[in-house]
Coordinates of C-alpha atoms in Angstrom, one line a residue:
M1 CA -39.6 -14.3 -67.4
F2 CA -36.7 -11.8 -67.3
N3 CA -36.2 -9.1 -64.8
H4 CA -34.7 -6.3 -67.0
G5 CA -32.2 -3.9 -65.3
I6 CA -32.2 -5.8 -62.0
M7 CA -29.3 -8.0 -61.0
P8 CA -30.5 -11.5 -59.7
T9 CA -30.1 -11.9 -56.0
T10 CA -28.0 -14.7 -54.8
T11 CA -28.1 -16.3 -51.4
S12 CA -24.8 -17.3 -49.9
K13 CA -24.7 -20.6 -48.1
K14 CA -23.3 -20.5 -44.6
Y15 CA -20.8 -23.2 -43.7
S16 CA -20.2 -24.2 -40.1
Q17 CA -16.8 -25.2 -39.0
R18 CA -16.3 -28.8 -38.1
R19 CA -13.9 -29.8 -35.3
V20 CA -11.0 -31.9 -36.3
I21 CA -8.8 -34.1 -34.0
D22 CA -5.4 -34.7 -35.3
L23 CA -2.4 -36.4 -33.5
S24 CA 0.1 -36.0 -36.2
S25 CA 1.7 -32.9 -34.7
S26 CA 2.2 -34.5 -31.3
Y27 CA 3.8 -37.6 -32.9
G28 CA 6.0 -35.3 -35.0
R29 CA 7.3 -33.6 -31.8
L30 CA 7.7 -37.0 -30.1
V31 CA 9.9 -38.3 -32.9
H32 CA 12.0 -35.1 -33.3
Y33 CA 12.6 -34.1 -29.7
H34 CA 12.4 -37.4 -27.8
L35 CA 13.3 -40.3 -30.1
K36 CA 15.9 -38.6 -32.3
N37 CA 17.4 -36.0 -29.9
N38 CA 16.8 -37.8 -26.6
I39 CA 15.2 -34.7 -25.0
P40 CA 13.2 -35.8 -21.9
L41 CA 9.4 -35.4 -22.0
K42 CA 8.0 -32.6 -19.9
Y43 CA 5.5 -33.1 -17.1
I44 CA 2.3 -31.4 -18.4
Q45 CA 1.1 -28.6 -16.2
K46 CA -2.1 -26.6 -16.2
N47 CA -0.9 -23.8 -18.4
T48 CA -1.5 -22.7 -22.0
S49 CA 2.1 -22.9 -22.9
Y50 CA 2.1 -26.7 -22.3
T51 CA -0.5 -27.3 -25.1
A52 CA 2.3 -27.9 -27.6
E53 CA 3.9 -30.4 -25.2
M54 CA 0.9 -32.7 -25.2
M55 CA 2.4 -36.0 -26.4
P56 CA 0.4 -39.0 -27.6
P57 CA -1.4 -40.8 -24.8
H58 CA 1.0 -43.7 -24.6
H59 CA 3.9 -41.4 -23.9
I60 CA 2.4 -38.7 -21.7
A61 CA 3.8 -38.6 -18.2
S62 CA 0.8 -37.3 -16.3
R63 CA -1.9 -39.9 -16.8
I64 CA -3.4 -39.9 -13.3
S65 CA -3.3 -36.1 -13.1
G66 CA -6.2 -36.0 -15.5
M67 CA -4.5 -34.4 -18.5
N68 CA -4.8 -37.6 -20.5
N69 CA -8.4 -38.5 -19.7
T70 CA -10.9 -38.5 -22.5
N71 CA -13.5 -36.4 -20.7
K72 CA -14.2 -33.6 -23.1
F73 CA -17.2 -34.0 -25.4
I74 CA -16.3 -33.2 -29.0
H75 CA -19.0 -34.4 -31.4
L76 CA -22.3 -36.2 -31.7
S77 CA -23.1 -38.4 -34.7
S78 CA -26.3 -40.2 -35.7
N79 CA -27.8 -41.8 -38.8
K80 CA -30.6 -40.1 -40.7
I81 CA -32.7 -43.2 -39.9
K82 CA -31.9 -43.8 -36.3
H83 CA -31.7 -47.3 -34.8
V84 CA -30.4 -48.6 -31.5
I85 CA -26.7 -49.2 -31.5
H86 CA -25.5 -52.5 -30.0
A87 CA -21.8 -52.5 -30.9
I88 CA -19.1 -50.1 -32.0
T89 CA -15.4 -50.6 -32.7
W90 CA -12.5 -48.6 -34.1
T91 CA -10.6 -49.7 -37.1
P92 CA -7.1 -51.0 -36.2
D93 CA -5.5 -47.8 -37.6
G94 CA -7.8 -45.6 -35.5
R95 CA -9.0 -43.6 -38.4
R96 CA -12.6 -44.7 -38.5
L97 CA -15.3 -45.9 -36.2
L98 CA -17.4 -48.9 -37.2
V99 CA -21.0 -48.7 -35.9
T100 CA -23.5 -51.5 -36.0
T101 CA -27.3 -51.0 -35.6
Q102 CA -30.5 -52.8 -34.8
S103 CA -31.3 -52.9 -38.5
G104 CA -28.2 -54.9 -39.4
E105 CA -26.2 -52.1 -41.0
F106 CA -22.5 -51.2 -40.9
T107 CA -21.8 -47.4 -40.7
L108 CA -18.4 -45.9 -41.0
W109 CA -17.6 -42.5 -39.4
N110 CA -14.4 -40.6 -39.9
G111 CA -12.4 -40.5 -36.7
N112 CA -10.7 -37.2 -37.4
N113 CA -13.5 -34.8 -38.5
F114 CA -16.5 -37.2 -37.5
S115 CA -18.1 -37.0 -41.0
F116 CA -20.2 -39.8 -42.4
E117 CA -18.3 -42.1 -44.9
T118 CA -20.4 -45.1 -45.9
I119 CA -23.2 -47.4 -44.9
M120 CA -24.0 -51.0 -46.0
Q121 CA -26.4 -53.8 -45.1
A122 CA -24.3 -56.4 -43.4
H123 CA -26.9 -58.7 -41.6
D124 CA -30.5 -59.4 -42.0
N125 CA -31.0 -59.1 -38.3
A126 CA -29.7 -56.8 -35.5
I127 CA -26.0 -56.9 -35.1
T128 CA -25.2 -57.6 -31.4
F129 CA -21.4 -57.8 -31.4
V130 CA -18.4 -56.9 -33.7
K131 CA -14.7 -57.5 -33.1
Y132 CA -11.4 -56.9 -35.0
S133 CA -8.7 -59.5 -34.8
N134 CA -5.6 -58.6 -32.8
F135 CA -3.5 -58.0 -35.9
G136 CA -6.3 -56.1 -37.6
D137 CA -6.5 -58.4 -40.6
W138 CA -10.1 -59.6 -40.1
L139 CA -13.4 -58.6 -38.6
I140 CA -16.1 -60.8 -37.1
S141 CA -19.7 -59.8 -36.5
G142 CA -22.6 -61.7 -34.8
D143 CA -26.3 -61.1 -34.9
C144 CA -29.4 -61.7 -32.7
D145 CA -30.3 -64.9 -34.7
G146 CA -27.0 -66.6 -33.8
G147 CA -25.3 -66.1 -37.2
I148 CA -21.6 -65.1 -37.6
K149 CA -19.9 -63.4 -40.5
I150 CA -16.2 -63.0 -41.2
W151 CA -15.1 -59.8 -43.1
Q152 CA -11.9 -58.4 -44.6
P153 CA -10.9 -54.9 -43.4
N154 CA -12.5 -53.4 -46.6
L155 CA -15.8 -54.9 -45.4
N156 CA -15.8 -57.7 -48.0
M157 CA -17.5 -60.7 -46.6
V158 CA -15.5 -63.9 -47.0
K159 CA -17.4 -66.5 -44.9
Q160 CA -20.8 -66.9 -43.2
L161 CA -21.6 -69.2 -40.3
A162 CA -25.4 -69.5 -40.4
S163 CA -27.3 -70.0 -37.2
K164 CA -28.5 -73.4 -36.1
N165 CA -32.1 -72.2 -36.7
D166 CA -31.1 -71.9 -40.4
G167 CA -29.3 -75.2 -40.5
G168 CA -25.8 -73.8 -40.0
M169 CA -23.1 -74.2 -37.4
G170 CA -23.7 -71.0 -35.5
H171 CA -25.6 -70.4 -32.3
M172 CA -29.2 -70.8 -31.7
D173 CA -29.7 -67.4 -30.0
S174 CA -28.1 -63.9 -30.0
V175 CA -24.3 -63.7 -30.1
R176 CA -23.2 -61.7 -27.0
G177 CA -19.4 -61.8 -27.3
I178 CA -16.5 -62.5 -29.6
S179 CA -12.8 -62.7 -28.7
F180 CA -9.7 -63.8 -30.6
S181 CA -6.8 -65.9 -29.2
W182 CA -3.4 -64.2 -29.0
D183 CA -2.3 -65.3 -32.5
D184 CA -5.7 -65.0 -34.2
S185 CA -5.7 -68.7 -35.1
K186 CA -8.9 -69.3 -33.1
F187 CA -11.8 -67.2 -31.7
V188 CA -14.5 -67.8 -29.1
T189 CA -18.1 -66.8 -29.2
C190 CA -20.8 -66.8 -26.5
S191 CA -24.5 -66.7 -26.9
D192 CA -27.9 -66.6 -25.1
D193 CA -28.2 -70.3 -25.9
K194 CA -26.1 -71.0 -22.7
S195 CA -23.0 -72.1 -24.6
L196 CA -19.5 -70.9 -25.8
K197 CA -17.9 -72.1 -29.0
I198 CA -14.3 -72.2 -30.0
W199 CA -13.8 -71.9 -33.7
N200 CA -10.7 -72.6 -35.9
F201 CA -10.3 -69.4 -37.9
H202 CA -8.5 -70.9 -40.8
T203 CA -11.0 -73.6 -41.5
G204 CA -14.1 -71.8 -40.2
K205 CA -15.2 -74.9 -38.3
E206 CA -16.2 -75.4 -34.7
E207 CA -13.6 -77.1 -32.5
R208 CA -15.2 -77.3 -29.1
E209 CA -18.4 -76.3 -27.4
L210 CA -18.0 -75.1 -23.8
L211 CA -21.1 -76.1 -21.7
G212 CA -21.6 -75.4 -18.0
H213 CA -23.6 -72.2 -17.7
H214 CA -27.2 -72.6 -16.8
W215 CA -28.6 -69.5 -18.4
D216 CA -27.7 -66.9 -21.1
V217 CA -23.9 -66.2 -21.5
K218 CA -23.5 -62.5 -21.7
S219 CA -19.8 -62.0 -22.1
C220 CA -16.6 -63.7 -23.0
D221 CA -12.9 -62.8 -23.3
W222 CA -9.7 -64.6 -24.4
H223 CA -6.6 -63.7 -22.5
S224 CA -4.0 -62.1 -24.7
E225 CA -1.1 -64.2 -23.4
M226 CA -2.5 -67.2 -21.3
G227 CA -4.5 -70.1 -22.5
L228 CA -7.5 -68.9 -20.6
I229 CA -11.1 -67.9 -21.5
V230 CA -13.5 -66.1 -19.1
S231 CA -17.3 -66.0 -19.4
G232 CA -20.0 -64.3 -17.5
S233 CA -23.6 -65.4 -17.5
K234 CA -27.1 -64.6 -16.3
D235 CA -26.8 -67.5 -13.8
N236 CA -24.6 -65.1 -11.7
L237 CA -21.4 -67.1 -12.4
V238 CA -18.1 -66.2 -13.8
K239 CA -16.3 -69.2 -15.3
L240 CA -12.7 -69.8 -16.4
W241 CA -12.1 -72.3 -19.2
D242 CA -9.1 -74.1 -20.6
P243 CA -9.4 -73.7 -24.4
R244 CA -7.2 -76.7 -25.1
M245 CA -9.2 -79.2 -23.1
G246 CA -12.5 -77.4 -23.4
K247 CA -13.2 -77.8 -19.7
N248 CA -14.1 -75.4 -16.9
V249 CA -11.2 -74.9 -14.6
S250 CA -12.7 -72.5 -12.1
S251 CA -16.0 -70.8 -11.2
I252 CA -16.4 -67.5 -9.3
L253 CA -19.5 -67.2 -7.2
G254 CA -19.1 -63.6 -6.0
F255 CA -22.1 -62.0 -7.7
K256 CA -25.8 -61.9 -6.8
H257 CA -27.2 -61.0 -10.2
T258 CA -26.4 -61.2 -14.0
V259 CA -22.8 -60.8 -14.9
V260 CA -22.9 -58.2 -17.7
A261 CA -19.2 -58.0 -18.8
T262 CA -15.9 -59.7 -18.1
R263 CA -12.6 -58.3 -19.4
F264 CA -9.0 -59.4 -18.9
Q265 CA -6.4 -56.7 -18.4
N266 CA -4.8 -55.9 -21.7
L267 CA -1.7 -53.9 -20.6
G268 CA 1.0 -54.2 -18.0
N269 CA 1.2 -57.5 -16.1
K270 CA -2.2 -58.6 -17.5
D271 CA -2.9 -60.4 -14.3
K272 CA -6.2 -58.7 -13.4
L273 CA -9.8 -59.6 -14.4
V274 CA -12.6 -57.1 -14.0
C275 CA -16.3 -58.0 -14.0
I276 CA -19.4 -55.9 -13.6
S277 CA -22.8 -57.2 -12.6
K278 CA -26.4 -56.1 -12.3
D279 CA -26.1 -56.3 -8.5
K280 CA -24.5 -52.9 -8.9
S281 CA -20.9 -54.0 -8.2
C282 CA -17.7 -54.1 -10.0
K283 CA -15.1 -56.6 -8.8
I284 CA -11.4 -57.0 -9.8
F285 CA -9.9 -60.5 -9.4
D286 CA -6.2 -61.4 -9.2
L287 CA -5.3 -64.2 -11.6
R288 CA -2.0 -64.8 -9.7
N289 CA -3.8 -65.5 -6.4
H290 CA -6.4 -68.1 -7.4
C291 CA -8.8 -65.4 -8.7
K292 CA -9.4 -63.9 -5.2
E293 CA -11.1 -60.5 -5.0
Y294 CA -8.5 -57.8 -5.3
K295 CA -10.9 -54.8 -5.1
I296 CA -14.6 -54.1 -5.1
Y297 CA -16.4 -51.0 -6.3
R298 CA -20.0 -50.4 -5.3
N299 CA -22.4 -48.3 -7.3
E300 CA -22.9 -45.8 -4.5
Q301 CA -21.8 -42.4 -6.0
P302 CA -24.9 -40.1 -6.0
L303 CA -25.9 -38.2 -9.1
P304 CA -26.5 -34.4 -8.9
G305 CA -29.9 -33.8 -7.4
S306 CA -30.4 -37.4 -6.1
T307 CA -29.7 -39.0 -2.8
V308 CA -29.2 -42.6 -3.9
D309 CA -27.7 -44.0 -7.1
E310 CA -29.3 -47.4 -7.8
V311 CA -28.6 -47.9 -11.4
D312 CA -27.0 -50.9 -13.1
Y313 CA -23.6 -51.2 -14.8
C314 CA -24.1 -51.9 -18.5
T315 CA -20.7 -51.9 -20.3
L316 CA -17.0 -52.1 -19.6
E317 CA -13.8 -51.3 -21.3
W318 CA -10.1 -51.2 -20.3
D319 CA -8.1 -48.1 -21.1
V320 CA -5.7 -48.6 -24.0
A321 CA -3.1 -46.2 -22.6
S322 CA -3.1 -46.9 -18.9
P323 CA -2.8 -50.5 -17.6
S324 CA -4.7 -49.8 -14.4
S325 CA -7.6 -47.7 -15.7
F326 CA -10.9 -48.9 -17.0
T327 CA -14.2 -47.2 -17.8
I328 CA -17.8 -48.3 -17.0
G329 CA -21.1 -47.1 -18.6
S330 CA -24.2 -47.0 -16.5
F331 CA -27.9 -47.5 -17.1
D332 CA -28.7 -43.9 -16.4
G333 CA -26.1 -42.6 -19.0
Q334 CA -23.2 -42.0 -16.7
I335 CA -19.6 -42.7 -17.8
R336 CA -17.3 -43.6 -14.9
F337 CA -13.5 -43.7 -14.9
Y338 CA -11.7 -46.0 -12.5
D339 CA -8.1 -46.7 -11.5
Y340 CA -7.5 -49.6 -9.2
T341 CA -4.1 -48.3 -8.1
L342 CA -5.7 -45.3 -6.4
D343 CA -6.8 -45.5 -2.9
L344 CA -10.4 -44.7 -3.7
S345 CA -13.6 -46.6 -3.0
T346 CA -15.3 -45.2 -6.1
C347 CA -14.4 -43.8 -9.5
Y348 CA -11.9 -41.0 -9.7
H349 CA -13.9 -39.2 -12.4
N350 CA -17.4 -39.4 -13.8
I351 CA -19.5 -37.8 -16.5
P352 CA -23.1 -37.7 -15.4
Y353 CA -25.8 -37.9 -18.1
A354 CA -23.3 -38.3 -20.8
H355 CA -26.1 -40.0 -22.7
E356 CA -29.8 -39.6 -22.4
K357 CA -30.4 -43.3 -22.0
C358 CA -28.7 -46.6 -21.2
L359 CA -25.2 -47.0 -22.6
T360 CA -24.9 -50.1 -24.8
T361 CA -21.2 -50.1 -25.8
M362 CA -18.0 -48.1 -25.6
A363 CA -14.7 -48.2 -27.5
Y364 CA -11.3 -46.6 -27.1
N365 CA -9.4 -45.4 -30.1
P366 CA -6.2 -47.6 -30.5
L367 CA -4.1 -44.4 -30.1
G368 CA -5.8 -43.6 -26.8
H369 CA -6.6 -40.0 -27.5
M370 CA -10.3 -40.5 -28.2
F371 CA -13.2 -42.4 -26.7
A372 CA -16.5 -43.3 -28.4
T373 CA -19.8 -44.3 -26.7
A374 CA -23.2 -45.4 -28.0
S375 CA -26.5 -45.6 -26.3
K376 CA -30.1 -46.5 -26.6
D377 CA -30.7 -42.8 -27.4
R378 CA -29.5 -43.9 -30.9
T379 CA -26.5 -41.6 -31.0
I380 CA -22.7 -42.0 -31.0
R381 CA -20.7 -39.5 -28.9
F382 CA -17.0 -38.8 -29.2
W383 CA -14.9 -37.7 -26.2
T384 CA -11.3 -36.5 -26.3
R385 CA -8.5 -35.1 -24.2
A386 CA -8.8 -31.5 -23.2
R387 CA -6.0 -28.9 -23.5
P388 CA -3.9 -28.2 -20.4
Y389 CA -5.7 -24.9 -19.9
D390 CA -9.3 -25.2 -21.2
P391 CA -11.6 -22.2 -21.0
N392 CA -14.7 -24.4 -21.2
A393 CA -15.9 -25.5 -17.8
Y394 CA -18.1 -28.5 -17.1
D395 CA -21.6 -27.0 -17.1
E396 CA -23.7 -29.4 -15.1
P397 CA -27.1 -28.0 -16.2
I398 CA -26.7 -29.6 -19.6
Y399 CA -26.6 -33.0 -17.9
N400 CA -29.6 -32.5 -15.6
N401 CA -33.0 -30.8 -15.5
K402 CA -31.5 -27.3 -15.6
K403 CA -30.3 -27.7 -19.2
V404 CA -28.9 -24.2 -20.0
T405 CA -26.3 -24.8 -22.7
G406 CA -25.3 -27.7 -24.8
W407 CA -22.3 -30.0 -24.5
Y408 CA -21.8 -29.7 -28.3
Y409 CA -19.9 -26.5 -27.5
G410 CA -17.0 -28.7 -26.3
I411 CA -17.6 -28.7 -22.5
N412 CA -14.7 -30.1 -20.5
N413 CA -15.4 -31.4 -17.0
G414 CA -11.9 -32.6 -16.2
I415 CA -9.6 -31.0 -13.7
S416 CA -8.3 -28.7 -16.5
S417 CA -11.7 -26.8 -16.2
I418 CA -11.0 -23.3 -14.9
R419 CA -14.2 -21.5 -14.4
A420 CA -16.3 -21.5 -11.3
K421 CA -20.0 -22.4 -11.5
T422 CA -23.3 -21.4 -10.0
E423 CA -25.5 -23.7 -7.9
Y424 CA -27.0 -25.0 -11.1
G425 CA -23.6 -25.6 -12.6
L426 CA -23.7 -22.7 -15.1
A427 CA -20.2 -21.3 -15.6
L428 CA -19.8 -17.9 -14.1
Q429 CA -19.4 -15.1 -16.6
Q430 CA -16.2 -13.3 -15.5
Q431 CA -17.2 -9.9 -16.8
S432 CA -20.5 -9.9 -14.9
V433 CA -19.5 -11.5 -11.5
T434 CA -19.4 -9.2 -8.6
S435 CA -18.7 -10.0 -4.9
G436 CA -18.5 -7.9 -1.8
D437 CA -19.0 -8.3 1.9
Q438 CA -21.2 -11.0 3.4
G439 CA -24.8 -10.9 2.1
D440 CA -23.8 -9.3 -1.2
N441 CA -25.5 -10.6 -4.3
V442 CA -23.8 -12.1 -7.3
E443 CA -25.0 -11.6 -10.8
T444 CA -24.3 -14.6 -13.1
G445 CA -25.1 -15.2 -16.7
G446 CA -28.4 -16.6 -15.5
I447 CA -30.5 -19.3 -17.0
N448 CA -32.0 -19.2 -20.5
G449 CA -30.4 -15.8 -21.1
K450 CA -31.9 -14.2 -18.0
D451 CA -29.8 -12.7 -15.2
E452 CA -30.1 -14.5 -11.9
K453 CA -29.1 -13.2 -8.5
K454 CA -28.0 -15.5 -5.7
S455 CA -27.4 -14.7 -2.1
G456 CA -23.7 -15.0 -1.3
L457 CA -21.6 -16.2 -4.1
G458 CA -24.2 -18.8 -5.2
V459 CA -21.7 -21.4 -6.2
T460 CA -21.6 -25.1 -5.4
A461 CA -19.2 -26.9 -3.1
N462 CA -16.6 -26.7 -6.0
T463 CA -15.6 -23.3 -4.6
I464 CA -14.0 -21.8 -1.5
I465 CA -15.5 -18.6 -0.3
K466 CA -13.6 -16.3 2.1
D467 CA -15.9 -13.8 3.8
G468 CA -14.9 -10.6 5.5
S469 CA -14.2 -12.3 8.8
G470 CA -11.7 -14.7 7.2
N471 CA -13.9 -17.8 7.7
N472 CA -13.8 -20.4 5.0
S473 CA -16.8 -22.5 3.7
K474 CA -16.2 -26.2 3.1
N475 CA -15.0 -27.5 -0.2
N476 CA -14.9 -31.0 -1.6
N477 CA -11.3 -31.7 -2.1
G478 CA -8.3 -30.9 -4.2
G479 CA -6.3 -27.8 -5.1
T480 CA -7.5 -24.3 -6.1
L481 CA -7.2 -21.8 -8.8
P482 CA -7.8 -18.1 -8.6
L483 CA -11.1 -16.9 -10.0
H484 CA -10.3 -13.6 -11.7
N485 CA -12.2 -10.4 -11.9
M486 CA -13.8 -10.9 -8.5
K487 CA -14.4 -7.6 -6.8
G488 CA -14.4 -8.4 -3.2
K489 CA -12.3 -7.9 -0.1
Q490 CA -11.1 -11.5 -0.4
Q491 CA -10.3 -13.5 -3.5
S492 CA -12.5 -16.5 -4.3
T493 CA -10.8 -19.7 -5.5
F494 CA -12.1 -22.5 -7.7
T495 CA -11.4 -26.0 -6.5
L496 CA -10.1 -28.7 -8.8
P497 CA -10.4 -32.2 -7.7
G498 CA -7.2 -34.3 -7.4
L499 CA -4.8 -31.3 -7.1
G500 CA -3.1 -30.5 -3.9

C-alpha cells in the first residue's frame, strides 16, 4: 500500500558513546621525551595541565600518591546469558580479557573499548581456574571435575588431561590453582582432592604428586625465581614445597580458618609471601627470615553505615606496577588496596560495594593501567586510573542503600576527587550550594532529583567547616582543596586523604 504525496518517515538510531582506554599516547611521550631526549619525568601533581604528563604505570613517579591507582570505575560487562564467573585473566599483550564461566565457556572482551569479541564452549563443566604461561605462549584451564586443558593463545586446544573420574591423569575434584615455573617447563596444579601435582609441560605427564594437606587445597603458587611452591588449604595450613624432591620443607601454622589464597611477590626483591584466610586476616611472611610474620592486616575497617566489618577475604592479587602493593577482594563486594611499606594497620584505599556480591576473582592488566574484577553478581567490572584533576567525585550513595546515581558515569573515589559531598555522599552541586553563618541551611542537588536541606553544611567528615567564630570541626586526615562558589564568611575546604 502506497502513501501518495507523503514522504516516508525515517527514525534515526541513537548511538551512545563508548569509553576507550588507550595508552599509546603516553608510551609515545615516554619514548620521545624520556628515552630519546633524556628529559626527566615530571612528578604528577593534581592539576589539569598534568594530564598529558601521565606516563605508563611502570614509569610514573607518584605511585603512593594515588595518581596511579586503578580506582575509577570505567565499564561493566556481562554476557546475555549470565553465569557465575570463577576466573578471569588478561591476555599477555593486555588487549583482551579472557573470562570463564560456570557453564564452561570462554568469553573474550576487548580491553580498550570493552566490547564483546567472541565466545566458545571450552569445558563441559564449570571452569574454576585459568592461567597464561609466563612467556604468554600457552594457556591452561581447569574445571570443577578435575580436568585440565592446554590451549594455544588463539584458543586452539592442543592437549586434554581428563580427570581421574573419567579415567585420566587429572585430579579427582575441582582444580583450584595453576602456576607455571619460571621457565614454563613445568606447572603445578592444586585441587579439592587434597593434593598438588607437578606436570612436565613438554610431555604433558605427571611428574610428582605432593601429599600432606588434610583437606581441600585452595591455592598454589610457584615462585618466579626460586625452586619453591606454596599452597594453602582448608586445614588452615600454608605449606612450602621443594619441587625437585617433591617434599614439604616448611609448614606455617598461623591461621585459624581456611587459607583462601597464597601469592609470592612478583616484583622487587620477590622475598615476600602474602596469604589471606577466612579468619579475616591477611599475613605477609618474609622468605629471607624463615617465613616469619612480617606484617598482619586484620579485617577491621568498618563499612559506611555499619559498626563492625566481619566479612571474609575472598581473592588476592599483587600489583603489576608496584612491588609492595597488593589488592584484596572481600565477601561483601569491597576492593581494598594495601601497601606493606606504609605505616598503616589497614588498607590505604578501599572501594566499598564495588560489586553487589562476593568477589570471585581479580586480574591486573599487564601494563598496569587497568584492573578487572568479577563477582557472583555475574558481572565483570573494569577500573582504571583517574586523571590528575577529575571532576567526578566518589559518590558513596551508589555503593550503599542511598543509591542516588550510578558508577557507570565514571565515578572516581581516589584522592584526585575534587568535589565535596553531603552526608549521604552525594557530590555537592557547586552552582546550588549556599553557606552563611552558623545555622544556615545548605541546598544540595538532593536525592532522586529532589532538593534537600541540611542544617549546617551537611557534609561528612571529609570536609572542614569554619564557622563565624573561627572554630574548626574535626576531619579525618590529609590535605585540603578549596570548595569553590561557597558564599560564606569563611571558605570551606574539601579534605583529601593522604595529602598533607
